[in-house]
Amino acid sequence: MILWTFLIVFGLLRYGRAEDFPSLITANASIAVVLDQQFLGEDYQPVLDQLKDYIKELTRVELKHGGVNVHYFSWTAISLKKGFLAVFSVASCEDTWSLFSRTEEEQLLLFALTEVDCPRLPSDSAITVTFADPGQELPQLFLDFRTRKAFHWKSAIILHDDTLSRDMVSRVVKSLSSEINDEDVPSVSVTVYKMRHEVNEYLRRKEVHRVLSKLPVKYIGENFVAIVTTDVLSTLMETARNLLMSHTQAQWLYVVSDTHSRAGSMRNVISDMYEGENIAYVFNATDNDEECKNGLLCYAQELMDAFISALDAAVQEEFDVAAQVSDEEWEAIRPTKLQRRDTLLRHMQQFISLKSVCGNCTSWQVKAGDTWGATYRGRSLEPNMPKGNKKNGTKRTDINHTELLHVGVWRPIDGFKFDDVLFPHVEHGFRGKELPIITYHNPPWTILHQNTSGSITNYSGLLFDIVNQLAKNKNFTIRILLPDNIRHNNSNETARDMSASTISMLTMTAISKGQAALAVAVFTVLSDHNQGINYTIPVSTQPYSFIIARPREMSRALLFLLPFTTDTWLCLGFAVILMGPMLYVVHRLSPYYEAMEMSREGGLSTIHNCLWYIYGALLQQGGMYLPRADSGRLVVGTWWIVVLVVVTTYSGNLVAFLTFPKFEIPVTTVSELLESKSYTWSIKQGSFLETQLKNSDEPKYVSFLKRAEVTSATGGVEGNMAASSGAGILNRVRHNRHALIDWKLRLRYLMRAETLKTDTCDFALSKEEFMDEQVAMIVPAGSPYLAVINKEINRMHRAGLIAKWLSAYLPKRDRCWKTSAAAQEVSNHTVNLRDMQGSFFVLFLGFFIASTILLLEWIYNRRKKMVEQIVIKPYME
Ligand SMILES: *[C@@H]1O[C@H](CO)[C@@H](O)[C@H](O)[C@H]1NC(C)=O
Ligand SMILES: *[C@@H]1O[C@H](CO)[C@@H](O)[C@H](O)[C@H]1NC(C)=O
Ligand SMILES: *[C@@H]1O[C@H](CO)[C@@H](O)[C@H](O)[C@H]1NC(C)=O
Ligand SMILES: *[C@@H]1O[C@H](CO)[C@@H](O)[C@H](O)[C@H]1NC(C)=O
Ligand SMILES: *[C@@H]1O[C@H](CO)[C@@H](O)[C@H](O)[C@H]1NC(C)=O
Ligand SMILES: *[C@@H]1O[C@H](CO)[C@@H](O)[C@H](O)[C@H]1NC(C)=O
Ligand SMILES: *[C@@H]1O[C@H](CO)[C@@H](O)[C@H](O)[C@H]1NC(C)=O
Ligand SMILES: *[C@@H]1O[C@H](CO)[C@@H](O)[C@H](O)[C@H]1NC(C)=O
C-alpha cells in the first residue's frame, strides 16, 4: 500500500516537472502566427496564403534540425497556454501591446509587425517592426528618439517649414506628446511654429527672424526641433545665433529631409559651428533605388527568416550540449524558458541587423556637432581668437575644422542604432577636452607648489577645489598657463618681480584676449570692469574687518586704590576729616567730666589728637584714650561700625582685583572706533573699500571715511594676500593705536603669521564685519561657458562644498583667537611685586613725608632754642 502511494506521488512529481520544463526545444517547438484580419482587411487572405507557403518552404530548406509546428490565428485574443515557443503577430499597435502584456506573463518571445507611429516594444523582450510607406517615417523616428531616451526633454519647440504637411505635423506632435506605457519615457509638451517657405534669401531671413524673435523661450523651454529644408537650415542656424538662442543651455535638433545619401558630405550643408552650441542633425539618407524592397510581406518573411535561423541555431546548440551529458545532468543544466527566449531574441536581433534588406533604402543619419572646447583643442598659445560675430557685444568663436560626430543611423526595421549620444555635450560636458586656464600663486585661493628647482609641481587652493569639481562634472581636463608664460609682449620683468596688481592686470588682459577659457584667480566684482571679461557668480564673499593692538592689562601701581571709586575715597577722606572735630566738640561739650570732677587734659582734649584718633581707628589701631562720657563713646562706637564695613569691603574687593587682571576696554566695532578719539586708521586710495564707503550714506561710514588717512595705492590689489600690509603698518598697529582695515580672512592670516613669528598675541580682531566684497573668477566676455560654470558653482554653493573647502584653508583656532586672553591667569594668580608696588610706594611716601616733618620739627626746635638764648643774654651781662 505504502509502496503504491510512493510510486504514484513519484510519478506525479516527474510528470509535473516534465510539463514545466520541456526537455529539448525540438520536442514541441510550436509557434503562433497571428494575422489580425481586422488590421489587414482585404489583404488578409493573400498575405495568409503567401506566408503559409513561404514558411512551409522555409522550414523545409532552412531548418536542418527538428521541426516546428505553426499555428495560424486571425485575431490577437488567443490563448497562450498551449506551450508556444514564440508568437509572431501582424496587428494594430494597440493589439500588439495588449498581446505583448500577455506574452510577457508567459515569458514568450513576441516578434511583431505593426503599423507606423507605434512605440516599439522593449527591445530586451520583444522585436517590433513598424511598417511605413517611404517618406512617412518621421513620426516613427521621433517616437524612437523618445523611447531610446536620446533626449531628456520636458518640452520642445517644433519649428517647421513647408516640408511637413499639416497631417504630418500633427503626427509628429502626437508621437512626441503621447503617453507611452513605459514610465521612464515622459511625454514632451510641444509648441509648434510654422515658417513660410520663401525662395528669396532676404525674405527667408526676415521670416525666420520674425518667428524666432517672438518665441517666449522663458515659458516654453529651449529645446528646439527644426524640421526644415537645407536652405532654411543655414538661415535658421545663423538667425538663432544672432538672437543668442543657440547657447550651452539650449538644444537644437535639426531634421533635414531634402538631403540625399549621394549629396556628399553633410558638412557642406552646415556652414559653420560655434563654441558652446548643442546641435544635432538628422539627415535624410534615403536612397530611392530601383532595387529597394519594401512591403508588408517582405518584413513578415524577413522576420520568419530570422526566427527560423535563430531556432535552428538554438536547437543545434542544445543538441550538442545534451549529447555530451547524461539525462540527469541535462535536467539540471538545460536552459529555462526565459533563457531560451533571450537566446532566440539575441540571435534574431543580430540576424536582422546584419542581413535585413527590407526598407533598407530608407535611412536617416544622425550627427552631432562637437563644439564645446573645440577652439582650445591643441591650440598654441598664440591667440587666433576671436572672429567677432555679427553683433559686436558678443564674441563667439567660429570653429574652423570640426567634423561632425557620427551618432547613429535609423532605419525602419529596427529603429536607431546609436554609436554615441545625441547631444554629446549635454550628456558628457566637454567630452574630456583640455581647457587652458590661467592662474597664479595667491593663497588661499590658489596655491602653486614648487619643487626645489623652482618648477611647479602641484596646484591646490579653494579655486582649484572648485575647478577640479567643475572639471569632473563637466568632463574636461585642465592645462595651466601662468601669466609669465603668456606675457610675450608685455614686459621683460619676471613674474616674481611683478607686483600683485601687475599679475592680475596681465591675467585680465590675457583673458580678454581669449587666451584661456577661465582665469582661476579671484577678482573683485566691480561694476565698471574691463569690457573684455565677464565675472562668474561670486565664489566667496569677503567681509571687511579691522585689527587693533590686543587690549593691554592696565597698570597695577594703583591697584590698592582700585577697590573704591574716586567718590568713595573722597567721602571717606571727608568723613575722617569731619569726624575729628565732631568727636572733639562732643567730648568738649559733655558736662560729664565736670560732674565727675575729672580732668579733660591729655587724650582727646585737642582737635589734633581727635583727628589722629579717628584716623587710627580707621586703620583699626586703637587709641590710647577713650572718652569716658557715653556721648563721646557713642560717637567712637559708631565710627568703629563704619570702619568695620569699609575695611571688610575694601579687603574683599582688593583680593578680587589682585586675582583678576584688569584690561583696557577693547574696540570691536566701527562705532566704538569712531567714539574712541585716540585711534587712527587708513584706507587705500582707489580701493574697493574706499569706493564702497564713498557710495554709502550711512553717517557712521561717512565719518569713518572722513577721519581715515587715505594712502596712495601701492601694489595693493584685490585678492592678494601678501600685498597689503608691510611691517611698518603692523608696528604702527602694535604701538601707536592704529587700526588696520582689510578682509577678515586676510587679517586672520596676518595674525596667524605674526603669532608664529613672535609667539605672542599682539592683535585683536574686531567683532564687526562691514562692507562685503565679492570675489569671482573671470572668463572672456561673451564666453558661452559662463552659464555652465555659474550653474556648477551655484550647485556647489548650495551643497555647502565651497564653504567647507574654504574652512579647510582658514588658519586654525589658536590661543590668540579670543579677543581677551585673561582666562588663563584667573585660576592661578600668585601675587607678585607688580601687584604690591603700590603699597610699597605708599610706604615710601610715608617715610618721605615723615622725614620732611622731622626736619621741620628739628628746625623749629633750633629756632626756639635760639630765641630763648637771645632772651637770656641781657640777664647774664
Ligand atoms: C527622404 O529623401 C527621399 C529621397 O530624396 C524622399 O523621397 C523622401 O520623401 C524624403 N523623406 C522625407 C520625410 O521627406
Ligand atoms: C538594399 O538591399 C539590396 C539587396 O540586398 C541591395 O542590393 C541594396 O544595395 C541595398 N540598399 C542599400 C541602400 O543598402
Ligand atoms: C563693431 O565694431 C567695429 C570695430 O570694432 C565698429 O567699427 C562698428 O561700428 C561696431 N558695430 C556696432 C554695431 O557696434
Ligand atoms: C567624458 O567624455 C568621454 C568622451 O566623450 C566619455 O567617454 C566619458 O564617458 C565622459 N565621462 C563622463 C563622466 O561623462
Ligand atoms: C622639479 O620638477 C621638474 C619638473 O617636473 C623636474 O624636472 C625637476 O627634476 C624637479 N626638481 C627636483 C629637485 O625635484
Ligand atoms: C625691459 O627692461 C628695461 C630695464 O629694466 C627697460 O628699460 C625696458 O623698457 C624694458 N622693456 C620692455 C619692453 O618693457
Ligand atoms: C559680460 O560683460 C559684458 C560687458 O563687459 C556685459 O555687457 C554682459 O552683460 C556680460 N554678460 C553677462 C552674462 O554678465
Ligand atoms: C599654576 O601655575 C604654576 C606655574 O605657573 C603651574 O605649575 C601650576 O600647574 C598652575 N596650577 C594650576 C591649577 O593651573
PDB file of N, CA and C in Angstrom, residues 167-243:
ATOM      1  N   ASP A 167      -0.899  67.202 -41.905  1.00  0.00           N
ATOM      2  CA  ASP A 167      -1.173  65.885 -41.334  1.00  0.00           C
ATOM      3  C   ASP A 167       0.065  65.340 -40.633  1.00  0.00           C
ATOM      4  N   MET A 168       1.224  65.550 -41.285  1.00  0.00           N
ATOM      5  CA  MET A 168       2.475  65.052 -40.716  1.00  0.00           C
ATOM      6  C   MET A 168       2.800  65.788 -39.419  1.00  0.00           C
ATOM      7  N   VAL A 169       2.550  67.092 -39.385  1.00  0.00           N
ATOM      8  CA  VAL A 169       2.830  67.868 -38.179  1.00  0.00           C
ATOM      9  C   VAL A 169       2.074  67.288 -36.999  1.00  0.00           C
ATOM     10  N   SER A 170       0.800  67.007 -37.217  1.00  0.00           N
ATOM     11  CA  SER A 170       0.028  66.517 -36.074  1.00  0.00           C
ATOM     12  C   SER A 170       0.509  65.130 -35.653  1.00  0.00           C
ATOM     13  N   ARG A 171       0.993  64.346 -36.642  1.00  0.00           N
ATOM     14  CA  ARG A 171       1.513  63.024 -36.256  1.00  0.00           C
ATOM     15  C   ARG A 171       2.812  63.157 -35.462  1.00  0.00           C
ATOM     16  N   VAL A 172       3.669  64.102 -35.893  1.00  0.00           N
ATOM     17  CA  VAL A 172       4.924  64.315 -35.167  1.00  0.00           C
ATOM     18  C   VAL A 172       4.641  64.793 -33.745  1.00  0.00           C
ATOM     19  N   VAL A 173       3.714  65.746 -33.643  1.00  0.00           N
ATOM     20  CA  VAL A 173       3.355  66.254 -32.318  1.00  0.00           C
ATOM     21  C   VAL A 173       2.846  65.121 -31.442  1.00  0.00           C
ATOM     22  N   LYS A 174       2.000  64.289 -32.057  1.00  0.00           N
ATOM     23  CA  LYS A 174       1.413  63.196 -31.279  1.00  0.00           C
ATOM     24  C   LYS A 174       2.501  62.221 -30.820  1.00  0.00           C
ATOM     25  N   SER A 175       3.448  61.964 -31.710  1.00  0.00           N
ATOM     26  CA  SER A 175       4.457  60.976 -31.328  1.00  0.00           C
ATOM     27  C   SER A 175       5.372  61.523 -30.237  1.00  0.00           C
ATOM     28  N   LEU A 176       5.471  62.850 -30.125  1.00  0.00           N
ATOM     29  CA  LEU A 176       6.296  63.397 -29.042  1.00  0.00           C
ATOM     30  C   LEU A 176       5.512  63.496 -27.740  1.00  0.00           C
ATOM     31  N   SER A 177       4.219  63.780 -27.874  1.00  0.00           N
ATOM     32  CA  SER A 177       3.483  64.112 -26.653  1.00  0.00           C
ATOM     33  C   SER A 177       2.623  62.976 -26.128  1.00  0.00           C
ATOM     34  N   SER A 178       2.482  61.903 -26.887  1.00  0.00           N
ATOM     35  CA  SER A 178       1.575  60.851 -26.424  1.00  0.00           C
ATOM     36  C   SER A 178       2.150  60.126 -25.207  1.00  0.00           C
ATOM     37  N   GLU A 179       1.248  59.560 -24.447  1.00  0.00           N
ATOM     38  CA  GLU A 179       1.669  58.749 -23.303  1.00  0.00           C
ATOM     39  C   GLU A 179       2.180  57.405 -23.809  1.00  0.00           C
ATOM     40  N   ILE A 180       3.221  56.920 -23.183  1.00  0.00           N
ATOM     41  CA  ILE A 180       3.750  55.614 -23.569  1.00  0.00           C
ATOM     42  C   ILE A 180       3.692  54.722 -22.342  1.00  0.00           C
ATOM     43  N   ASN A 181       3.438  53.435 -22.567  1.00  0.00           N
ATOM     44  CA  ASN A 181       3.320  52.511 -21.428  1.00  0.00           C
ATOM     45  C   ASN A 181       4.539  52.540 -20.523  1.00  0.00           C
ATOM     46  N   ASP A 182       5.686  52.778 -21.129  1.00  0.00           N
ATOM     47  CA  ASP A 182       6.922  52.797 -20.349  1.00  0.00           C
ATOM     48  C   ASP A 182       6.972  54.058 -19.479  1.00  0.00           C
ATOM     49  N   GLU A 183       7.074  53.876 -18.162  1.00  0.00           N
ATOM     50  CA  GLU A 183       7.019  55.037 -17.269  1.00  0.00           C
ATOM     51  C   GLU A 183       8.277  55.900 -17.340  1.00  0.00           C
ATOM     52  N   ASP A 184       9.388  55.314 -17.779  1.00  0.00           N
ATOM     53  CA  ASP A 184      10.623  56.099 -17.848  1.00  0.00           C
ATOM     54  C   ASP A 184      10.623  57.107 -18.972  1.00  0.00           C
ATOM     55  N   VAL A 185       9.647  57.015 -19.853  1.00  0.00           N
ATOM     56  CA  VAL A 185       9.633  57.910 -21.006  1.00  0.00           C
ATOM     57  C   VAL A 185       8.510  58.922 -20.806  1.00  0.00           C
ATOM     58  N   PRO A 186       8.845  60.084 -20.267  1.00  0.00           N
ATOM     59  CA  PRO A 186       7.788  61.082 -20.031  1.00  0.00           C
ATOM     60  C   PRO A 186       7.346  61.705 -21.344  1.00  0.00           C
ATOM     61  N   SER A 187       6.149  62.196 -21.352  1.00  0.00           N
ATOM     62  CA  SER A 187       5.694  62.836 -22.578  1.00  0.00           C
ATOM     63  C   SER A 187       6.226  64.267 -22.608  1.00  0.00           C
ATOM     64  N   VAL A 188       6.395  64.743 -23.828  1.00  0.00           N
ATOM     65  CA  VAL A 188       7.015  66.051 -24.030  1.00  0.00           C
ATOM     66  C   VAL A 188       5.909  67.029 -24.421  1.00  0.00           C
ATOM     67  N   SER A 189       5.907  68.186 -23.757  1.00  0.00           N
ATOM     68  CA  SER A 189       4.905  69.163 -24.174  1.00  0.00           C
ATOM     69  C   SER A 189       5.469  69.963 -25.347  1.00  0.00           C
ATOM     70  N   VAL A 190       4.660  70.108 -26.361  1.00  0.00           N
ATOM     71  CA  VAL A 190       5.175  70.590 -27.644  1.00  0.00           C
ATOM     72  C   VAL A 190       4.491  71.890 -28.058  1.00  0.00           C
ATOM     73  N   THR A 191       5.301  72.824 -28.535  1.00  0.00           N
ATOM     74  CA  THR A 191       4.766  74.043 -29.131  1.00  0.00           C
ATOM     75  C   THR A 191       5.207  74.053 -30.591  1.00  0.00           C
ATOM     76  N   VAL A 192       4.297  74.355 -31.482  1.00  0.00           N
ATOM     77  CA  VAL A 192       4.627  74.279 -32.907  1.00  0.00           C
ATOM     78  C   VAL A 192       4.578  75.659 -33.551  1.00  0.00           C
ATOM     79  N   TYR A 193       5.612  75.995 -34.324  1.00  0.00           N
ATOM     80  CA  TYR A 193       5.624  77.240 -35.084  1.00  0.00           C
ATOM     81  C   TYR A 193       5.914  76.923 -36.537  1.00  0.00           C
ATOM     82  N   LYS A 194       5.162  77.553 -37.399  1.00  0.00           N
ATOM     83  CA  LYS A 194       5.359  77.307 -38.831  1.00  0.00           C
ATOM     84  C   LYS A 194       6.025  78.526 -39.459  1.00  0.00           C
ATOM     85  N   MET A 195       6.985  78.240 -40.335  1.00  0.00           N
ATOM     86  CA  MET A 195       7.618  79.331 -41.067  1.00  0.00           C
ATOM     87  C   MET A 195       7.217  79.201 -42.526  1.00  0.00           C
ATOM     88  N   ARG A 196       6.873  80.306 -43.120  1.00  0.00           N
ATOM     89  CA  ARG A 196       6.560  80.258 -44.552  1.00  0.00           C
ATOM     90  C   ARG A 196       7.828  79.966 -45.327  1.00  0.00           C
ATOM     91  N   HIS A 197       7.691  79.236 -46.394  1.00  0.00           N
ATOM     92  CA  HIS A 197       8.880  78.956 -47.189  1.00  0.00           C
ATOM     93  C   HIS A 197       9.082  80.080 -48.188  1.00  0.00           C
ATOM     94  N   GLU A 198      10.170  80.795 -48.075  1.00  0.00           N
ATOM     95  CA  GLU A 198      10.465  81.875 -49.012  1.00  0.00           C
ATOM     96  C   GLU A 198      11.664  81.468 -49.843  1.00  0.00           C
ATOM     97  N   VAL A 199      11.543  81.642 -51.126  1.00  0.00           N
ATOM     98  CA  VAL A 199      12.655  81.285 -52.002  1.00  0.00           C
ATOM     99  C   VAL A 199      13.717  82.366 -51.939  1.00  0.00           C
ATOM    100  N   ASN A 200      13.272  83.598 -51.867  1.00  0.00           N
ATOM    101  CA  ASN A 200      14.196  84.733 -51.803  1.00  0.00           C
ATOM    102  C   ASN A 200      14.949  84.717 -50.487  1.00  0.00           C
ATOM    103  N   GLU A 201      16.243  84.835 -50.575  1.00  0.00           N
ATOM    104  CA  GLU A 201      17.118  84.751 -49.398  1.00  0.00           C
ATOM    105  C   GLU A 201      16.751  85.806 -48.350  1.00  0.00           C
ATOM    106  N   TYR A 202      16.540  87.032 -48.808  1.00  0.00           N
ATOM    107  CA  TYR A 202      16.277  88.133 -47.884  1.00  0.00           C
ATOM    108  C   TYR A 202      14.950  87.923 -47.149  1.00  0.00           C
ATOM    109  N   LEU A 203      13.946  87.543 -47.951  1.00  0.00           N
ATOM    110  CA  LEU A 203      12.637  87.327 -47.328  1.00  0.00           C
ATOM    111  C   LEU A 203      12.675  86.162 -46.350  1.00  0.00           C
ATOM    112  N   ARG A 204      13.465  85.162 -46.693  1.00  0.00           N
ATOM    113  CA  ARG A 204      13.562  83.988 -45.835  1.00  0.00           C
ATOM    114  C   ARG A 204      14.167  84.384 -44.489  1.00  0.00           C
ATOM    115  N   ARG A 205      15.220  85.166 -44.572  1.00  0.00           N
ATOM    116  CA  ARG A 205      15.884  85.636 -43.365  1.00  0.00           C
ATOM    117  C   ARG A 205      14.892  86.406 -42.472  1.00  0.00           C
ATOM    118  N   LYS A 206      14.115  87.253 -43.158  1.00  0.00           N
ATOM    119  CA  LYS A 206      13.160  88.064 -42.420  1.00  0.00           C
ATOM    120  C   LYS A 206      12.108  87.189 -41.739  1.00  0.00           C
ATOM    121  N   GLU A 207      11.661  86.208 -42.484  1.00  0.00           N
ATOM    122  CA  GLU A 207      10.622  85.323 -41.961  1.00  0.00           C
ATOM    123  C   GLU A 207      11.135  84.540 -40.752  1.00  0.00           C
ATOM    124  N   VAL A 208      12.346  84.008 -40.889  1.00  0.00           N
ATOM    125  CA  VAL A 208      12.920  83.229 -39.787  1.00  0.00           C
ATOM    126  C   VAL A 208      13.109  84.122 -38.569  1.00  0.00           C
ATOM    127  N   HIS A 209      13.608  85.320 -38.817  1.00  0.00           N
ATOM    128  CA  HIS A 209      13.820  86.258 -37.722  1.00  0.00           C
ATOM    129  C   HIS A 209      12.500  86.587 -37.031  1.00  0.00           C
ATOM    130  N   ARG A 210      11.474  86.763 -37.823  1.00  0.00           N
ATOM    131  CA  ARG A 210      10.167  87.099 -37.269  1.00  0.00           C
ATOM    132  C   ARG A 210       9.702  86.000 -36.306  1.00  0.00           C
ATOM    133  N   VAL A 211       9.849  84.759 -36.742  1.00  0.00           N
ATOM    134  CA  VAL A 211       9.365  83.655 -35.909  1.00  0.00           C
ATOM    135  C   VAL A 211      10.227  83.506 -34.652  1.00  0.00           C
ATOM    136  N   LEU A 212      11.540  83.500 -34.854  1.00  0.00           N
ATOM    137  CA  LEU A 212      12.423  83.217 -33.717  1.00  0.00           C
ATOM    138  C   LEU A 212      12.374  84.311 -32.665  1.00  0.00           C
ATOM    139  N   SER A 213      12.328  85.564 -33.119  1.00  0.00           N
ATOM    140  CA  SER A 213      12.437  86.649 -32.151  1.00  0.00           C
ATOM    141  C   SER A 213      11.214  86.715 -31.250  1.00  0.00           C
ATOM    142  N   LYS A 214      10.138  86.098 -31.669  1.00  0.00           N
ATOM    143  CA  LYS A 214       8.923  86.189 -30.857  1.00  0.00           C
ATOM    144  C   LYS A 214       8.744  85.007 -29.917  1.00  0.00           C
ATOM    145  N   LEU A 215       9.655  84.051 -29.973  1.00  0.00           N
ATOM    146  CA  LEU A 215       9.449  82.847 -29.160  1.00  0.00           C
ATOM    147  C   LEU A 215       9.574  83.169 -27.670  1.00  0.00           C
ATOM    148  N   PRO A 216       8.589  82.836 -26.893  1.00  0.00           N
ATOM    149  CA  PRO A 216       8.696  83.067 -25.447  1.00  0.00           C
ATOM    150  C   PRO A 216       9.472  81.930 -24.778  1.00  0.00           C
ATOM    151  N   VAL A 217      10.784  81.899 -25.023  1.00  0.00           N
ATOM    152  CA  VAL A 217      11.571  80.732 -24.580  1.00  0.00           C
ATOM    153  C   VAL A 217      11.560  80.553 -23.067  1.00  0.00           C
ATOM    154  N   LYS A 218      11.278  81.636 -22.365  1.00  0.00           N
ATOM    155  CA  LYS A 218      11.243  81.537 -20.903  1.00  0.00           C
ATOM    156  C   LYS A 218      10.189  80.533 -20.460  1.00  0.00           C
ATOM    157  N   TYR A 219       9.097  80.490 -21.225  1.00  0.00           N
ATOM    158  CA  TYR A 219       7.981  79.649 -20.797  1.00  0.00           C
ATOM    159  C   TYR A 219       7.928  78.323 -21.514  1.00  0.00           C
ATOM    160  N   ILE A 220       8.473  78.278 -22.745  1.00  0.00           N
ATOM    161  CA  ILE A 220       8.304  77.044 -23.500  1.00  0.00           C
ATOM    162  C   ILE A 220       9.614  76.289 -23.622  1.00  0.00           C
ATOM    163  N   GLY A 221      10.628  76.724 -22.930  1.00  0.00           N
ATOM    164  CA  GLY A 221      11.859  75.951 -22.899  1.00  0.00           C
ATOM    165  C   GLY A 221      12.770  76.254 -24.062  1.00  0.00           C
ATOM    166  N   GLU A 222      13.931  75.623 -24.063  1.00  0.00           N
ATOM    167  CA  GLU A 222      14.919  75.925 -25.083  1.00  0.00           C
ATOM    168  C   GLU A 222      15.363  74.664 -25.816  1.00  0.00           C
ATOM    169  N   ASN A 223      14.445  73.745 -25.971  1.00  0.00           N
ATOM    170  CA  ASN A 223      14.738  72.564 -26.768  1.00  0.00           C
ATOM    171  C   ASN A 223      14.013  72.706 -28.097  1.00  0.00           C
ATOM    172  N   PHE A 224      14.807  72.858 -29.151  1.00  0.00           N
ATOM    173  CA  PHE A 224      14.203  73.153 -30.440  1.00  0.00           C
ATOM    174  C   PHE A 224      14.318  71.950 -31.367  1.00  0.00           C
ATOM    175  N   VAL A 225      13.237  71.704 -32.094  1.00  0.00           N
ATOM    176  CA  VAL A 225      13.284  70.725 -33.168  1.00  0.00           C
ATOM    177  C   VAL A 225      12.938  71.484 -34.436  1.00  0.00           C
ATOM    178  N   ALA A 226      13.899  71.570 -35.340  1.00  0.00           N
ATOM    179  CA  ALA A 226      13.635  72.308 -36.568  1.00  0.00           C
ATOM    180  C   ALA A 226      13.545  71.310 -37.706  1.00  0.00           C
ATOM    181  N   ILE A 227      12.381  71.209 -38.307  1.00  0.00           N
ATOM    182  CA  ILE A 227      12.193  70.283 -39.425  1.00  0.00           C
ATOM    183  C   ILE A 227      12.129  71.132 -40.684  1.00  0.00           C
ATOM    184  N   VAL A 228      13.261  71.230 -41.367  1.00  0.00           N
ATOM    185  CA  VAL A 228      13.382  72.231 -42.427  1.00  0.00           C
ATOM    186  C   VAL A 228      14.156  71.678 -43.624  1.00  0.00           C
ATOM    187  N   THR A 229      14.184  72.476 -44.657  1.00  0.00           N
ATOM    188  CA  THR A 229      14.991  72.131 -45.827  1.00  0.00           C
ATOM    189  C   THR A 229      16.389  72.726 -45.663  1.00  0.00           C
ATOM    190  N   THR A 230      17.299  72.310 -46.502  1.00  0.00           N
ATOM    191  CA  THR A 230      18.691  72.722 -46.310  1.00  0.00           C
ATOM    192  C   THR A 230      18.890  74.226 -46.373  1.00  0.00           C
ATOM    193  N   ASP A 231      18.173  74.896 -47.299  1.00  0.00           N
ATOM    194  CA  ASP A 231      18.430  76.340 -47.402  1.00  0.00           C
ATOM    195  C   ASP A 231      17.900  77.075 -46.169  1.00  0.00           C
ATOM    196  N   VAL A 232      16.799  76.608 -45.610  1.00  0.00           N
ATOM    197  CA  VAL A 232      16.300  77.227 -44.384  1.00  0.00           C
ATOM    198  C   VAL A 232      17.228  76.904 -43.222  1.00  0.00           C
ATOM    199  N   LEU A 233      17.816  75.714 -43.267  1.00  0.00           N
ATOM    200  CA  LEU A 233      18.697  75.278 -42.185  1.00  0.00           C
ATOM    201  C   LEU A 233      19.773  76.300 -41.877  1.00  0.00           C
ATOM    202  N   SER A 234      20.493  76.742 -42.915  1.00  0.00           N
ATOM    203  CA  SER A 234      21.601  77.655 -42.626  1.00  0.00           C
ATOM    204  C   SER A 234      21.092  79.015 -42.177  1.00  0.00           C
ATOM    205  N   THR A 235      19.995  79.474 -42.762  1.00  0.00           N
ATOM    206  CA  THR A 235      19.413  80.738 -42.310  1.00  0.00           C
ATOM    207  C   THR A 235      18.997  80.637 -40.844  1.00  0.00           C
ATOM    208  N   LEU A 236      18.381  79.526 -40.532  1.00  0.00           N
ATOM    209  CA  LEU A 236      17.871  79.336 -39.178  1.00  0.00           C
ATOM    210  C   LEU A 236      19.019  79.307 -38.173  1.00  0.00           C
ATOM    211  N   MET A 237      20.069  78.584 -38.520  1.00  0.00           N
ATOM    212  CA  MET A 237      21.200  78.491 -37.597  1.00  0.00           C
ATOM    213  C   MET A 237      21.819  79.856 -37.348  1.00  0.00           C
ATOM    214  N   GLU A 238      21.949  80.612 -38.405  1.00  0.00           N
ATOM    215  CA  GLU A 238      22.573  81.918 -38.281  1.00  0.00           C
ATOM    216  C   GLU A 238      21.693  82.865 -37.463  1.00  0.00           C
ATOM    217  N   THR A 239      20.399  82.836 -37.754  1.00  0.00           N
ATOM    218  CA  THR A 239      19.491  83.726 -37.030  1.00  0.00           C
ATOM    219  C   THR A 239      19.442  83.353 -35.550  1.00  0.00           C
ATOM    220  N   ALA A 240      19.414  82.067 -35.274  1.00  0.00           N
ATOM    221  CA  ALA A 240      19.368  81.617 -33.877  1.00  0.00           C
ATOM    222  C   ALA A 240      20.589  82.123 -33.124  1.00  0.00           C
ATOM    223  N   ARG A 241      21.737  82.108 -33.778  1.00  0.00           N
ATOM    224  CA  ARG A 241      22.962  82.586 -33.153  1.00  0.00           C
ATOM    225  C   ARG A 241      22.897  84.083 -32.892  1.00  0.00           C
ATOM    226  N   ASN A 242      22.431  84.793 -33.896  1.00  0.00           N
ATOM    227  CA  ASN A 242      22.364  86.245 -33.737  1.00  0.00           C
ATOM    228  C   ASN A 242      21.394  86.645 -32.637  1.00  0.00           C
ATOM    229  N   LEU A 243      20.368  85.864 -32.454  1.00  0.00           N
ATOM    230  CA  LEU A 243      19.409  86.174 -31.397  1.00  0.00           C
ATOM    231  C   LEU A 243      19.830  85.548 -30.071  1.00  0.00           C
TER     232      LEU A 243
END
